[in-house]
Coordinates of C-alpha atoms in Angstrom, one line a residue:
X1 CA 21.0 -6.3 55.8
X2 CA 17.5 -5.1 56.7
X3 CA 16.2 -1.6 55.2
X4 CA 13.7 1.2 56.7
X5 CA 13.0 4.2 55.7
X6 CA 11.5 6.8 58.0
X7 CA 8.6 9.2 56.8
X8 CA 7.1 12.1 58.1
X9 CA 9.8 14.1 59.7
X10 CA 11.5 17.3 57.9
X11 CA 15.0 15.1 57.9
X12 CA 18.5 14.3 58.8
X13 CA 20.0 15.9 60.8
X14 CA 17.1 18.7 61.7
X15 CA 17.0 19.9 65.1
X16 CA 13.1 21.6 64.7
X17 CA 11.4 19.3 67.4
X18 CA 10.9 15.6 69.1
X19 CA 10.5 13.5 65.5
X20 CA 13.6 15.2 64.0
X21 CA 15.2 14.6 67.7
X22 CA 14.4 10.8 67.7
X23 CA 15.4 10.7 64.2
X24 CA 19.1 12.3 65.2
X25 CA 19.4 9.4 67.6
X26 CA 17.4 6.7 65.9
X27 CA 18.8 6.5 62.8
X28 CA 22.9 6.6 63.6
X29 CA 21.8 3.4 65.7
X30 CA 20.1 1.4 63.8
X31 CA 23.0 1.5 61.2
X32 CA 25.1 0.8 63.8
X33 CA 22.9 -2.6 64.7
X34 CA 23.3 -3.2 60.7
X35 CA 20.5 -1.6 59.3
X36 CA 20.6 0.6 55.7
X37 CA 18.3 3.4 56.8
X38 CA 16.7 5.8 54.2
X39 CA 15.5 9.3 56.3
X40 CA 13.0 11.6 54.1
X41 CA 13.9 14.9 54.2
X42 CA 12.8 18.5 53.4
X43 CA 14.9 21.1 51.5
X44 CA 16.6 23.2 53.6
X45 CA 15.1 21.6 56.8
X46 CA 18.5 19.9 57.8
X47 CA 22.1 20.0 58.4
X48 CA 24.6 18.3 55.8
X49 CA 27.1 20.3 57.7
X50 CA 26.2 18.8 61.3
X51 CA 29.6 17.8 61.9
X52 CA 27.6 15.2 64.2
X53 CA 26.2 13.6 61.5
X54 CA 26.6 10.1 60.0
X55 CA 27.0 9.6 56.3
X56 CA 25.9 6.1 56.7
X57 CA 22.3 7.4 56.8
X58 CA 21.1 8.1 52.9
X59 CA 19.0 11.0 52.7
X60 CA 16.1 11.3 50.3
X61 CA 14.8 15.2 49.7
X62 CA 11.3 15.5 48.3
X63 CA 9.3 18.4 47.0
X64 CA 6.3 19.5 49.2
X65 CA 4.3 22.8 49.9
X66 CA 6.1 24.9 52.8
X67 CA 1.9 25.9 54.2
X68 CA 1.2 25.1 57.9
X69 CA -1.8 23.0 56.8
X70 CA -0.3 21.2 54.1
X71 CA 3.3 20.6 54.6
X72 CA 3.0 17.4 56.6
X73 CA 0.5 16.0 54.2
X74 CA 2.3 16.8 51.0
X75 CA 5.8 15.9 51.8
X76 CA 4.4 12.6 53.3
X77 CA 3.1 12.1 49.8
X78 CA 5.7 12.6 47.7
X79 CA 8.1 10.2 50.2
X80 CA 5.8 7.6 50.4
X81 CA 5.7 7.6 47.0
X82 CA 9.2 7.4 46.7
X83 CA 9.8 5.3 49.0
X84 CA 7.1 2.5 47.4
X85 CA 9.8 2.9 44.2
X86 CA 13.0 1.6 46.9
X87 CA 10.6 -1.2 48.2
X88 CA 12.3 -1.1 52.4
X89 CA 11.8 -4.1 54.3
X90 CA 9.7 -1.8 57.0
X91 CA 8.9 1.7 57.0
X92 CA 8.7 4.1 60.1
X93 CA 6.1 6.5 59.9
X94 CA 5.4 9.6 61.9
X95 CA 2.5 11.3 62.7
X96 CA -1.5 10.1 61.7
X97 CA -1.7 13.0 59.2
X98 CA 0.6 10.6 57.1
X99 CA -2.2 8.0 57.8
X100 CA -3.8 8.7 54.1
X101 CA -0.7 7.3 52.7
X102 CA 0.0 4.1 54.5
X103 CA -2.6 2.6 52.0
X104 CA -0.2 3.4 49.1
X105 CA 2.5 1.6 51.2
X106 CA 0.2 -1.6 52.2
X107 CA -0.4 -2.0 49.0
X108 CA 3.2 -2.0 47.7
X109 CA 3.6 -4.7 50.6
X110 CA 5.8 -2.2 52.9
X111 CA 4.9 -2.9 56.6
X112 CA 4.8 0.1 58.4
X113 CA 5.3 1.4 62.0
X114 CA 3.6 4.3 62.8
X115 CA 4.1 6.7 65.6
X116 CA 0.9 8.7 66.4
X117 CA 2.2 11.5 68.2
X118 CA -0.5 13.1 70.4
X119 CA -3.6 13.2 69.9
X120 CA -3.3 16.2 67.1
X121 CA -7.8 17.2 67.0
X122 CA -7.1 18.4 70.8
X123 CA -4.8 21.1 70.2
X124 CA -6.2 24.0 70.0
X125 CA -3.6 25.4 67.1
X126 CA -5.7 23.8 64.8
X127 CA -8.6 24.8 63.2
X128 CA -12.2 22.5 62.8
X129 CA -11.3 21.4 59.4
X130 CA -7.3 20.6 60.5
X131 CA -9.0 18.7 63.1
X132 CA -10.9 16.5 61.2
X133 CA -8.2 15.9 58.6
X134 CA -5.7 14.2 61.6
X135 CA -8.9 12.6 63.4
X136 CA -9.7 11.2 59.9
X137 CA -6.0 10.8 59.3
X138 CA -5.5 8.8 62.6
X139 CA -8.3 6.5 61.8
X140 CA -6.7 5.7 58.2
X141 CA -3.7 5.1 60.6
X142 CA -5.7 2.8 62.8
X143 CA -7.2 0.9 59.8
X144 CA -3.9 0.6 57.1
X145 CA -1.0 0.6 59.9
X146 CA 0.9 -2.6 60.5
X147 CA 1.4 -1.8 64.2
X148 CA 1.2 1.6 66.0
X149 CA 3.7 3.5 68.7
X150 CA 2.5 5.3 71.7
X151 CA 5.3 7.9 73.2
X152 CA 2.8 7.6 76.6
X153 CA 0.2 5.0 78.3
X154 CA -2.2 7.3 78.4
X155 CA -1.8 7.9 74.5
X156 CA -1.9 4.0 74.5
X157 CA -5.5 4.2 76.7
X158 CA -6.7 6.9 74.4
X159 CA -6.0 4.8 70.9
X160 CA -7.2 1.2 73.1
X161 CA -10.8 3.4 74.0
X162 CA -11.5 4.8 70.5
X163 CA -9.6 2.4 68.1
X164 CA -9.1 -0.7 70.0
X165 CA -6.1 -0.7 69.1
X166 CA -2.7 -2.0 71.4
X167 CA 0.9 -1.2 70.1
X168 CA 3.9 -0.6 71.5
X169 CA 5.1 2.1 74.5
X170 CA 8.3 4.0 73.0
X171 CA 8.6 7.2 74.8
X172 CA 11.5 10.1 73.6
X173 CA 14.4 9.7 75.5
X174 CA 17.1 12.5 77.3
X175 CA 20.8 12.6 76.7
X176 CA 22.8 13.3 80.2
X177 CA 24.8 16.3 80.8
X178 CA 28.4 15.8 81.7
X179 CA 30.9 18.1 82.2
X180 CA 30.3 21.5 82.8
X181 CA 28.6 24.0 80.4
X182 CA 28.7 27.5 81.0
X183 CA 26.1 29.8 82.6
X184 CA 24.2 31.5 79.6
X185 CA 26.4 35.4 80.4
X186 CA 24.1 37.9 82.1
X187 CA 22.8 35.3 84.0
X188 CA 23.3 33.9 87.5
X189 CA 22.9 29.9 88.0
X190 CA 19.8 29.0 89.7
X191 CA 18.4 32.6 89.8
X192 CA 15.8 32.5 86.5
X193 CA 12.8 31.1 85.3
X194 CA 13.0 29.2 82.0
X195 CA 10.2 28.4 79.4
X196 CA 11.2 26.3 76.2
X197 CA 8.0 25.7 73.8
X198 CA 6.6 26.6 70.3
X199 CA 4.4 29.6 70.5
X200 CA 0.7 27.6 70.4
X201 CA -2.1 28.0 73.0
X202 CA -1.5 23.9 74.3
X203 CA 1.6 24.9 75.6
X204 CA 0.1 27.5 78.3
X205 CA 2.5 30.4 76.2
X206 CA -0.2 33.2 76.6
X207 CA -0.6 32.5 80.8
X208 CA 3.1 32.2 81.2
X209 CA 3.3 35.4 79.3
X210 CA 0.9 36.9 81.7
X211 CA 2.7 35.7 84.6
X212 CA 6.1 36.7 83.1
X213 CA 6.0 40.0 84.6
X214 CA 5.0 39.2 88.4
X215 CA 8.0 36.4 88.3
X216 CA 10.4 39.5 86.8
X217 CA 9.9 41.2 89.8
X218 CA 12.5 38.9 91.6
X219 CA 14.2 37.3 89.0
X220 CA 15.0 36.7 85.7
X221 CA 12.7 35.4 83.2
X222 CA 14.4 33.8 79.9
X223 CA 12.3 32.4 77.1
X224 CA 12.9 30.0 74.0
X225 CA 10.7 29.0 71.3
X226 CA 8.8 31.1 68.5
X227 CA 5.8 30.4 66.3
X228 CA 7.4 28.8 63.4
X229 CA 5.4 31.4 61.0
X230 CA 5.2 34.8 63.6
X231 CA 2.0 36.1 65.0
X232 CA 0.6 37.0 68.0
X233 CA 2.6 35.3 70.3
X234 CA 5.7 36.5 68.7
X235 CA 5.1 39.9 69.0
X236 CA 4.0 39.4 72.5
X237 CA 7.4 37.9 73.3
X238 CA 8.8 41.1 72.2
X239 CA 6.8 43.2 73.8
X240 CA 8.0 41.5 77.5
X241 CA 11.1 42.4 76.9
X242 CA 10.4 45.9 75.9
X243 CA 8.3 45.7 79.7
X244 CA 11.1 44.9 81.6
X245 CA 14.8 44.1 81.0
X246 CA 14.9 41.5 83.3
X247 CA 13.1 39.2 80.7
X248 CA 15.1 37.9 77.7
X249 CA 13.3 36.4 74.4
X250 CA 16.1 34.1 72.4
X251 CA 13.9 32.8 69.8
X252 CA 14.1 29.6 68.6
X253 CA 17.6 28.0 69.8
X254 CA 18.8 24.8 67.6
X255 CA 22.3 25.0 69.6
X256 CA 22.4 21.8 71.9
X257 CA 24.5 22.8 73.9
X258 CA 23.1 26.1 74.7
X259 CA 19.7 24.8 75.6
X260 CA 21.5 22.0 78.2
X261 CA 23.2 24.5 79.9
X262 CA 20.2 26.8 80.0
X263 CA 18.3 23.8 81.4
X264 CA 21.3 22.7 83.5
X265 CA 21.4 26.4 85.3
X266 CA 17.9 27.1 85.4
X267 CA 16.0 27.9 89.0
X268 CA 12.4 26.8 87.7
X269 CA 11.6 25.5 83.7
X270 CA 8.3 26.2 83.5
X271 CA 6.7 23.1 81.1
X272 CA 2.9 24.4 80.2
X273 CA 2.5 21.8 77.5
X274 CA -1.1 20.6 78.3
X275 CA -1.8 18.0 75.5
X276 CA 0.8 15.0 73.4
X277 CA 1.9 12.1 75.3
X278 CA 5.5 12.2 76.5
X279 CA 7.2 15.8 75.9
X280 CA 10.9 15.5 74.1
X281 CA 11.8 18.7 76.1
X282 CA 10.7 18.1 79.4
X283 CA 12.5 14.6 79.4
X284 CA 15.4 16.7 78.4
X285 CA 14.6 19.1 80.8
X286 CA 14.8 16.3 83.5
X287 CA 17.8 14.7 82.2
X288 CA 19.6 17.9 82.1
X289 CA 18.5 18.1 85.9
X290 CA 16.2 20.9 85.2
X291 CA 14.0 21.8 88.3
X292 CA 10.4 21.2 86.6
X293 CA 7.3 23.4 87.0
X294 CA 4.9 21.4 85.7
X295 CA 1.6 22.2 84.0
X296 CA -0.6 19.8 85.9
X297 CA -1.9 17.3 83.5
X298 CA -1.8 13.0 82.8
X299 CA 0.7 13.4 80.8
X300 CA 3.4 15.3 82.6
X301 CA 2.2 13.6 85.9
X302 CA 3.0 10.0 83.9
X303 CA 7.0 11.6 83.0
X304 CA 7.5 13.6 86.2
X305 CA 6.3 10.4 88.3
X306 CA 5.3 11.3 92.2
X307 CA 8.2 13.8 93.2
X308 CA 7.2 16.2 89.8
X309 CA 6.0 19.6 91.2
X310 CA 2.8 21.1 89.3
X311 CA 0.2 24.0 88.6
X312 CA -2.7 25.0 87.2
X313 CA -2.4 27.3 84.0
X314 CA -3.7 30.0 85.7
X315 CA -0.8 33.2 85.5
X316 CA -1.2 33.5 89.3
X317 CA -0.9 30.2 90.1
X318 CA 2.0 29.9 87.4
X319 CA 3.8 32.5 89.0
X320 CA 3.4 31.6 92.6
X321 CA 4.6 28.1 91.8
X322 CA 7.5 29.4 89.9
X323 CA 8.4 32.2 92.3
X324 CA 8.3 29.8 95.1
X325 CA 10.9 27.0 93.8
X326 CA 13.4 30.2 93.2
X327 CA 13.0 31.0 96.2
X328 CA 14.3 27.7 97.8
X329 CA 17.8 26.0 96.9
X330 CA 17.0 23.0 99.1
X331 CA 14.0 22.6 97.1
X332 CA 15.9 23.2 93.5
X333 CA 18.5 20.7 94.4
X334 CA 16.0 18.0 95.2
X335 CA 14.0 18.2 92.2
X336 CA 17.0 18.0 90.2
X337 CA 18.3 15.2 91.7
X338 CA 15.0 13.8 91.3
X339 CA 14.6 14.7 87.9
X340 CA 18.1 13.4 86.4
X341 CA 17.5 10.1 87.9
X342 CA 14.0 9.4 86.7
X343 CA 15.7 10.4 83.0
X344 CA 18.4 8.2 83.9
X345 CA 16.3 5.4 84.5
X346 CA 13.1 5.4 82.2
X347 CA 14.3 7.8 79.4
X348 CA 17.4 7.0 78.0
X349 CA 18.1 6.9 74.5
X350 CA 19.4 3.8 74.3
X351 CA 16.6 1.8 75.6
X352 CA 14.6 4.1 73.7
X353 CA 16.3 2.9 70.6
X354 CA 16.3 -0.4 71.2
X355 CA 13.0 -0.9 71.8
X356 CA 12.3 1.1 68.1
X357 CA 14.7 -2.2 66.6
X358 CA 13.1 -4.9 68.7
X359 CA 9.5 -3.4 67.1
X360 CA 10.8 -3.0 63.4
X361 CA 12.7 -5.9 62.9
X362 CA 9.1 -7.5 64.4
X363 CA 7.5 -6.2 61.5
X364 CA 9.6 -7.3 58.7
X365 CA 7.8 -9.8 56.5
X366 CA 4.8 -8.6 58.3
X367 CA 2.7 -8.3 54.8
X368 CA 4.5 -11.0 52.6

């Protein structure tokens, strides 16, 4: 029986973002294909209770700082070092910040396969010396790393142009919606405008914010996602809907179920996200049969393919764009239809999942 262990996530089950997403789906899997899979946690970062999950996978908690600079970095650590004392046959690492480690693992004869991520010194959350820490920590990646994963081709062309480095294209997949979820009450099917993102600049929050208003003239505006640790953006959030009660702030939702239906029902899901390869909730988004406003950038242009609809970040622009696919059912149904079956096609989990197995299994023995 082949082991992994996966690094570099806060666990299993956690419902926070895309790792802990792929993790939910990857891990049940590869026990499934015969695997004994070993998921690193964080305390109080997952659900023992998810009556979803499977006791098959063994969870490891390990002691880190809870700092938004150092929390990657430190529980990485104490995993890796952890995980050198249990000696897997491969190890699936995610994110470059977790780069400094891999020597520890190389050198405890552990072949590794790490997912980047995006490219972590262009997001403007992060500070100059965060910046330098993942660009360092990426090219650590690039030089320990048995083999890397790129969720997009143009993530793969970025790493090829400054690493010269190939690996393999795994994007996140989307789980179909059957059956019929409920309208979110107070609101009408197709008849509001949808935004689902952490609270940082990349993610266009502060123009959709600014366009918020204009689009709440016509219909309602519903948003999901927080900062993680408050701030700015949080308290803006609140403010909106002290503006106007048309426009509804929900926080961070971890209910599945919830966020497909509010997907499923939406007129328009605004997706700002501007920088990171393949985005775990717009391919949800699409499978869900979302009609997609776009931020216009190479990454969403690679997911949404040639029928995707998209805007620059500009309020007015986001706002006209938005205000214009509410308008028009004809147009709503089409790109949903579109949508579900570009999902359907080139983002499902289980292709997704498989290709993760065909890569690991690849990389056993790798290092003997």
């Amino acid at each position: 029986m082949p082991s992994i262990a996966i690094i570099g996530t806060r666990g299993y089950p956690s419902y926070y973002g895309g790792f802990e997403t792929a993790v939910r789906k990857l891990a049940p899997y590869l026990v499934g294909q015969g695997w004994d899979v070993t998921v690193y946690s964080r305390p109080g970062a997952t659900r023992p209770d998810d009556p979803h999950r499977d006791h098959r996978v063994h969870v490891i908690e390990t002691r880190g700082f809870e700092k938004k600079s150092l929390s990657t970095l430190t529980y990485g650590y104490s995993a890796a070092k952890h995980c050198i004392k249990q000696r897997p046959d491969v190890a699936l690492v995610m994110n470059v910040a977790n780069g400094y480690w891999l020597p520890l693992l190389k050198r405890a004869g552990i072949p590794t396969l790490v997912n980047v991520d995006g490219i972590e010194w262009d997001r403007a959350k992060w500070g100059r010396v965060a910046k330098w820490v993942f660009h360092t920590g990426a090219r650590w990646t690039a030089r320990h790393g048995t083999r890397m994963v790129y969720d997009s081709r143009e993530i793969a062309r970025r790493w090829k142009d400054e690493f010269g480095l190939e690996g393999d294209f795994i994007p996140y997949g989307g789980d179909p919606v059957d059956g019929d979820l409920p309208v979110e009450p107070g609101l009408e099917r197709r008849r509001y405008a949808l935004v689902v993102a952490r609270f940082v600049p990349e993610n266009s929050i502060p123009e959709f914010f600014d366009a918020a208003p204009e689009i709440a003239k016509e219909s309602d505006v519903v948003v999901v996602g927080s900062g993680g640790y408050g701030g700015e953006l949080d308290r803006r959030a609140q403010e909106l809907t002290q503006f106007s009660p048309r426009i509804r702030w929900l926080g961070h939702v971890s209910d599945d179920q919830r966020l497909l239906s509010l997907w499923k029902h939406a007129g328009a899901y605004f997706h700002g996200h501007s920088v990171g390869g393949t985005n775990p909730a717009l391919v949800q988004a699409m499978a869900a049969g979302a009609p997609i406003v776009a931020r216009d950038t190479v990454y969403n242009r690679e997911v949404l393919g040639p029928t995707g609809r998209f805007t620059s970040p500009q309020p007015v622009e986001i706002a006209r764009s938005v205000r214009e696919l509410l308008r028009s059912t004809e147009a709503q149904e089409a790109a949903a239809r579109d949508n579900a079956a570009r999902a359907l096609n080139d983002y499902s989990w289980a292709a997704v999942c498989g290709r993760y197995e065909s890569s690991l299994r690849a990389r056993i023995g790798a290092l003997a």
